[in-house]
Every structure is written in C-alpha cells, then in structure tokens.
Steps between C-alpha positions, in 0.01 A plus 500: 500500500823315473764532767752571226317813383445619857875477562572690177257772610661511846855534365416716199707267283518140390746310716683186397268230629779242478746672731361817663158377602414133498136399517364161592153355474372242743183374343236430764222271382560610141491871587802715421664650809811693388731668748840670515764237575804730474528880495845610382450869417589815694138606547326365809283195439135608488235360727200317359289808582737726303485265201120471521478881492669487157231280347365773269849589374579132448178458301600791277849354446360159416240641261756723328737204457222313321431804279873518413501133396191549284642814337835334423324210335282730288788732404678215324872461452724805477609380153140515377449836667808648331370380165160651579664831599701505177190448286250720690598652832160664547318167464745346749435781750125459458520122548705536819262764634207264439682226691565739790141623499365144500740399781514794745716501810361590841 
C-alpha cells in the first residue's frame, strides 16, 4: 500500500503533506521507492516496520477513498439532488441506497 495511507493510519489523521510530512520518491530502475524526507509533526516518526504493520489499515483507507470517489460521481451534483429531493424524496433515498449498496466500504 502507499506510504501516504500508511502514514495516515499511523497518525489517525491526514497530515499536510506539503508542510508537516514531506515525502520523496527516488525511482530506482523505474521502480517507485518513496520515503519520508521530512517529519514535522509532534508524533515520533515511525520505523519502516511500524509502517509495514499498518498495511491492512492502509489498504482499507485506500479502498474506501476509491469508494468515496465513485459514490460522489454517481450521486451527481448537489443541485440535481435537491431537485430530486423536491420532486420525490423517497426515490432519491432509494437511489442513494442503491449507490451505497453497489459501492460498499470496508
């Protein structure tokens, strides 16, 4: 899983990856090799072993982020949803439930 999601799992929040934690990737023979360049948060910087132990949580975070993107796309704009609610709130609820059922989170 991505280093980004492992760090989010470690901290329990999404840090600012522009100022708090800066990652760098030194490609080696075309293979991605990301690492932590700067660690500017109060929590102690995790070891590689600690981050590797969070692989399952990072996978869940990454998968759920993809589900969120898919759901948002299928929900449509909030303007269209408000119009749909105005005309038939029960149909809107059913449509959203179908989207959630078809795109479950872990």
